[in-house]
XYZ file of C-alpha atoms in Angstrom:
331
model
C 0.003 -0.002 -0.126
C 1.013 3.655 -0.524
C 0.884 5.194 2.860
C -0.710 8.599 2.334
C -1.070 10.385 5.725
C -0.188 14.059 4.879
C -1.336 15.999 1.815
C -0.360 19.324 0.360
C -2.940 20.940 -1.936
C -0.950 23.347 -4.443
C -3.897 24.618 -6.370
C -7.529 25.428 -5.672
C -9.579 22.442 -5.636
C -13.165 21.789 -4.481
C -13.681 21.567 -0.686
C -15.232 18.065 -1.103
C -11.859 16.809 -1.950
C -10.329 17.933 1.268
C -13.368 16.811 3.362
C -13.107 13.490 2.156
C -9.460 13.129 2.765
C -9.892 14.428 6.416
C -12.861 11.983 6.903
C -10.416 9.036 6.178
C -7.734 10.416 8.795
C -5.337 12.328 6.245
C -3.794 15.585 7.208
C -4.582 18.482 4.572
C -2.526 21.669 4.173
C -3.285 24.288 1.612
C -0.134 26.301 0.250
C -1.500 27.566 -3.192
C 0.730 28.564 -6.391
C 4.211 28.101 -4.594
C 6.984 29.117 -6.784
C 9.330 26.010 -7.632
C 12.022 26.866 -5.053
C 9.528 26.933 -2.282
C 7.810 23.960 -3.456
C 11.109 22.211 -3.303
C 11.387 22.911 0.322
C 7.772 21.972 1.292
C 7.350 18.660 -0.825
C 9.936 17.102 1.780
C 7.138 17.294 4.442
C 4.365 15.553 2.504
C 3.386 12.138 1.210
C 1.385 13.398 -1.556
C 0.436 16.511 -3.537
C -2.670 17.913 -5.269
C -2.483 20.212 -8.241
C -4.681 21.345 -11.083
C -3.066 23.302 -14.004
C -1.151 26.090 -12.372
C 1.443 24.058 -10.263
C 4.363 22.480 -12.322
C 5.597 19.434 -10.719
C 9.078 19.384 -12.217
C 11.952 17.116 -12.320
C 13.658 19.469 -9.608
C 10.543 19.292 -7.260
C 10.301 15.554 -7.529
C 13.981 14.950 -6.857
C 13.616 17.339 -3.776
C 10.828 14.981 -2.312
C 12.870 11.777 -3.147
C 12.151 9.328 -0.510
C 9.278 11.145 1.118
C 6.875 12.099 -1.592
C 4.709 8.978 -2.871
C 2.152 10.346 -5.049
C 0.981 13.325 -7.207
C -2.789 13.542 -7.974
C -3.871 16.161 -10.894
C -7.636 17.044 -10.426
C -8.303 17.110 -14.120
C -7.539 15.017 -17.236
C -4.132 14.848 -18.612
C -0.663 15.155 -16.709
C 0.999 17.762 -18.875
C 2.166 19.874 -15.981
C 3.702 16.680 -14.136
C 7.344 15.261 -15.237
C 6.177 11.543 -15.231
C 9.400 10.254 -16.085
C 11.073 11.899 -13.144
C 8.282 10.606 -10.808
C 8.751 7.134 -11.830
C 12.379 7.179 -11.211
C 11.780 8.578 -7.731
C 8.882 5.915 -7.133
C 6.035 8.419 -7.004
C 2.781 7.554 -8.368
C 1.253 9.837 -10.775
C -2.745 9.773 -11.125
C -5.516 12.092 -12.623
C -9.180 12.173 -12.858
C -9.754 11.127 -16.594
C -13.376 10.881 -16.482
C -14.493 13.831 -14.194
C -14.226 16.390 -17.117
C -16.038 14.340 -19.772
C -19.444 15.782 -19.760
C -18.425 19.192 -19.177
C -15.817 19.236 -21.989
C -18.334 17.454 -24.233
C -20.930 20.062 -23.746
C -18.633 22.919 -24.303
C -17.603 21.284 -27.564
C -21.261 20.898 -28.501
C -22.099 24.620 -27.560
C -18.894 25.968 -29.693
C -20.034 23.793 -32.785
C -23.755 25.427 -32.584
C -21.933 28.772 -32.266
C -20.066 28.355 -35.427
C -23.338 27.332 -37.223
C -25.176 30.195 -35.792
C -23.268 33.486 -35.044
C -24.769 33.880 -31.556
C -21.657 35.641 -29.928
C -21.423 38.348 -32.462
C -25.167 38.728 -32.835
C -25.460 39.265 -28.851
C -22.623 41.594 -29.031
C -24.324 43.680 -31.884
C -27.557 43.935 -29.628
C -25.667 45.285 -26.505
C -24.414 48.041 -29.046
C -27.907 48.772 -30.107
C -27.750 47.095 -33.486
C -30.541 45.014 -35.139
C -28.710 43.210 -37.903
C -30.745 40.033 -38.860
C -29.323 39.692 -42.353
C -25.741 39.953 -40.911
C -25.866 37.044 -38.547
C -27.822 34.387 -40.798
C -26.302 31.052 -40.183
C -26.574 27.285 -41.380
C -28.377 24.181 -39.946
C -26.287 21.424 -38.296
C -28.891 19.079 -39.465
C -27.600 16.881 -42.442
C -24.200 18.065 -41.871
C -21.141 15.646 -41.407
C -19.175 16.077 -38.135
C -15.739 14.281 -37.936
C -14.661 13.467 -34.268
C -10.783 12.667 -34.056
C -10.366 10.656 -31.010
C -13.115 8.425 -29.831
C -12.243 8.227 -26.103
C -15.107 9.215 -23.635
C -15.263 12.895 -24.611
C -15.467 12.253 -28.434
C -17.980 9.514 -27.904
C -20.324 11.786 -25.652
C -20.081 14.252 -28.445
C -20.939 11.996 -31.241
C -23.957 10.860 -29.295
C -25.284 14.444 -28.675
C -24.655 15.759 -32.198
C -25.967 12.460 -33.846
C -29.091 13.476 -32.067
C -29.143 16.899 -33.878
C -29.311 15.013 -37.076
C -25.677 15.240 -38.030
C -23.911 12.610 -39.763
C -20.951 11.530 -37.378
C -17.819 10.005 -38.436
C -14.623 9.244 -36.474
C -11.143 8.153 -36.062
C -9.327 6.713 -33.422
C -6.264 4.051 -33.421
C -7.682 2.111 -30.240
C -11.556 2.430 -30.228
C -13.226 -0.470 -32.400
C -15.577 0.089 -35.134
C -18.343 -1.578 -32.782
C -17.452 0.731 -29.734
C -17.919 3.869 -32.165
C -21.065 2.414 -33.820
C -22.581 2.282 -30.152
C -22.143 5.993 -30.012
C -23.489 6.440 -33.304
C -20.331 7.173 -34.840
C -18.790 5.353 -38.238
C -15.197 4.624 -37.564
C -13.252 5.552 -40.796
C -9.397 6.266 -41.533
C -8.266 9.873 -41.431
C -7.588 10.053 -45.131
C -11.211 9.182 -45.778
C -12.425 11.737 -43.426
C -10.909 14.763 -44.280
C -12.674 15.453 -47.774
C -16.031 14.521 -46.053
C -16.115 16.789 -42.912
C -18.156 20.009 -42.589
C -16.957 20.180 -39.038
C -13.811 18.592 -37.535
C -13.654 18.480 -33.561
C -10.380 16.972 -31.938
C -10.381 14.929 -28.876
C -6.898 13.432 -28.467
C -4.116 13.854 -26.053
C -1.320 15.955 -27.187
C 1.664 13.615 -28.023
C 4.010 13.467 -31.007
C 1.411 11.692 -33.411
C -1.252 14.281 -32.642
C 0.896 17.696 -32.691
C -0.440 19.507 -35.728
C -2.692 16.727 -36.505
C -4.874 19.375 -38.148
C -2.309 21.343 -40.203
C -1.549 22.908 -43.664
C -1.621 19.448 -45.473
C -4.803 17.963 -43.773
C -6.679 21.327 -43.940
C -5.918 21.363 -47.948
C -7.534 17.909 -48.016
C -10.656 19.180 -46.480
C -13.748 20.665 -47.973
C -13.618 24.543 -48.751
C -15.198 26.249 -45.677
C -14.669 23.374 -43.106
C -15.117 24.539 -39.470
C -12.369 23.334 -36.848
C -13.118 22.944 -33.099
C -10.470 22.394 -30.463
C -11.434 21.832 -26.902
C -8.614 19.229 -26.255
C -5.016 20.543 -25.990
C -3.257 23.443 -27.713
C -1.082 22.255 -30.427
C -3.353 19.506 -31.823
C -4.349 22.191 -34.421
C -1.637 23.965 -35.910
C -2.445 27.525 -35.091
C -0.348 29.297 -37.898
C -1.967 26.870 -40.486
C -5.421 27.619 -39.412
C -4.978 31.289 -39.503
C -3.782 30.889 -43.073
C -6.785 28.642 -43.906
C -9.338 31.120 -42.339
C -7.738 33.766 -44.444
C -7.833 31.999 -47.522
C -11.445 30.912 -47.039
C -10.205 27.075 -46.891
C -11.388 27.337 -43.251
C -14.705 28.850 -42.818
C -14.622 29.276 -38.917
C -12.739 27.949 -35.783
C -13.705 27.571 -32.237
C -10.799 27.243 -29.904
C -10.815 26.724 -25.985
C -7.139 25.726 -25.698
C -3.778 27.331 -27.168
C -0.205 26.551 -27.293
C 0.324 29.374 -25.055
C -1.977 30.032 -22.123
C -2.883 32.740 -21.379
C -2.105 33.699 -24.990
C 0.439 36.725 -25.118
C 2.303 36.415 -28.391
C 1.106 38.905 -31.095
C 0.267 36.028 -33.459
C -2.062 34.390 -31.227
C -3.854 37.549 -30.093
C -4.550 37.993 -33.958
C -5.729 34.596 -34.336
C -8.165 35.037 -31.431
C -9.434 38.321 -32.845
C -10.103 37.053 -36.244
C -13.628 37.524 -37.032
C -14.428 33.838 -37.790
C -12.837 32.588 -34.514
C -14.797 32.064 -31.410
C -12.321 31.809 -28.507
C -12.803 30.856 -24.642
C -10.080 30.735 -22.038
C -9.873 26.889 -21.391
C -13.358 26.374 -19.820
C -13.703 22.945 -20.957
C -13.617 21.750 -17.199
C -14.844 24.803 -15.783
C -18.414 23.785 -14.370
C -19.194 23.383 -10.700
C -20.085 19.951 -11.435
C -16.760 18.955 -13.104
C -14.630 20.549 -10.350
C -16.470 18.673 -7.448
C -16.133 15.111 -9.636
C -12.337 15.608 -10.362
C -11.499 16.564 -6.682
C -13.346 13.916 -5.196
C -11.952 11.565 -7.588
C -8.497 12.169 -6.650
C -9.141 12.168 -2.905
C -10.984 8.481 -3.487
C -8.081 7.368 -5.377
C -5.578 8.584 -2.474
C -7.733 6.718 -0.010
C -7.806 3.352 -2.273
C -4.171 3.414 -2.744
C -3.543 3.737 1.152
C -5.645 0.636 1.292
C -7.439 1.953 4.508
C -11.021 1.881 3.248
C -13.473 -0.848 2.301
C -15.409 1.748 0.300
C -12.547 3.239 -2.048
C -10.868 0.345 -3.927
C -10.241 1.758 -7.308
C -7.158 3.936 -8.739
C -7.903 3.769 -12.298
C -6.373 7.352 -13.010
C -2.622 6.012 -12.171
C -0.514 6.890 -15.154
C 2.545 5.050 -14.313
C 1.410 1.739 -12.635
C 4.796 -0.009 -12.592
C 5.666 2.117 -9.728
C 2.698 0.417 -7.547
C 5.163 -2.771 -7.566
C 7.615 -0.699 -5.365
C 4.695 -0.420 -2.739
C 3.604 -3.927 -2.487
């Protein structure tokens, strides 16, 4: 068992996480957004850390905690801000809450797709300015259009199910999900090369890794229908932002909805220009920003810490562990 008695919360998480840990005899301290050098000092006093996106658990931090730190939990999906290799070398279990954000991210994706079909955002803005431009904000129906979902994990499948109900034809690609699993969500599984020329809308739901970086880029956009619309609520970098800007300017891309960026918050002049583009709907990484998702991910981390400790008959699952080989060290 991984004996977790003292936990340091490094980023603001829902109170339900802390309450559940305390109920199970775990001491919890809050020290939010510590700089790296201070976190290096603190980490030596704790069995586990809980982070969201702000705190970076670097190699330096993990080396500083060597011999004491046993686990790092990320209250969210993905572990981009944790150096998993360094954690593994130091026998630190890394875990996340993969399912907690799924519905929230899925719903935001669906809303952004709808906002590309019907220009609700600029229309609402124009009304606040006192205008009444009905012709200017005419849109198109989603019904009968083809949606391509790239990445058929939890979120991709949930998106497919919902937009299938809107009467969209949903096709998708995933190297792991089977055609039968896709079909259950109403998605026709196809190869990428078959998908590009068919799609009216393309939404990405993959992790960011070498094989998915710039998955939607100059080459792939050129294979698409003229006016294709692109949605990214996954990770900045899956859509090549420079290629996207060029395609928006040429008309090859008819609109884009972006919740994630290669730089967050975006500061470079190029990204700020992309965000200001009249055909872009941009949101500040809101995929998991709902009350429900924040409770869910926080509780999922607490439950997994308790399960790893082996002190509870109620909590026994730790499905969010990324580096499972480290668990052998604690057997």
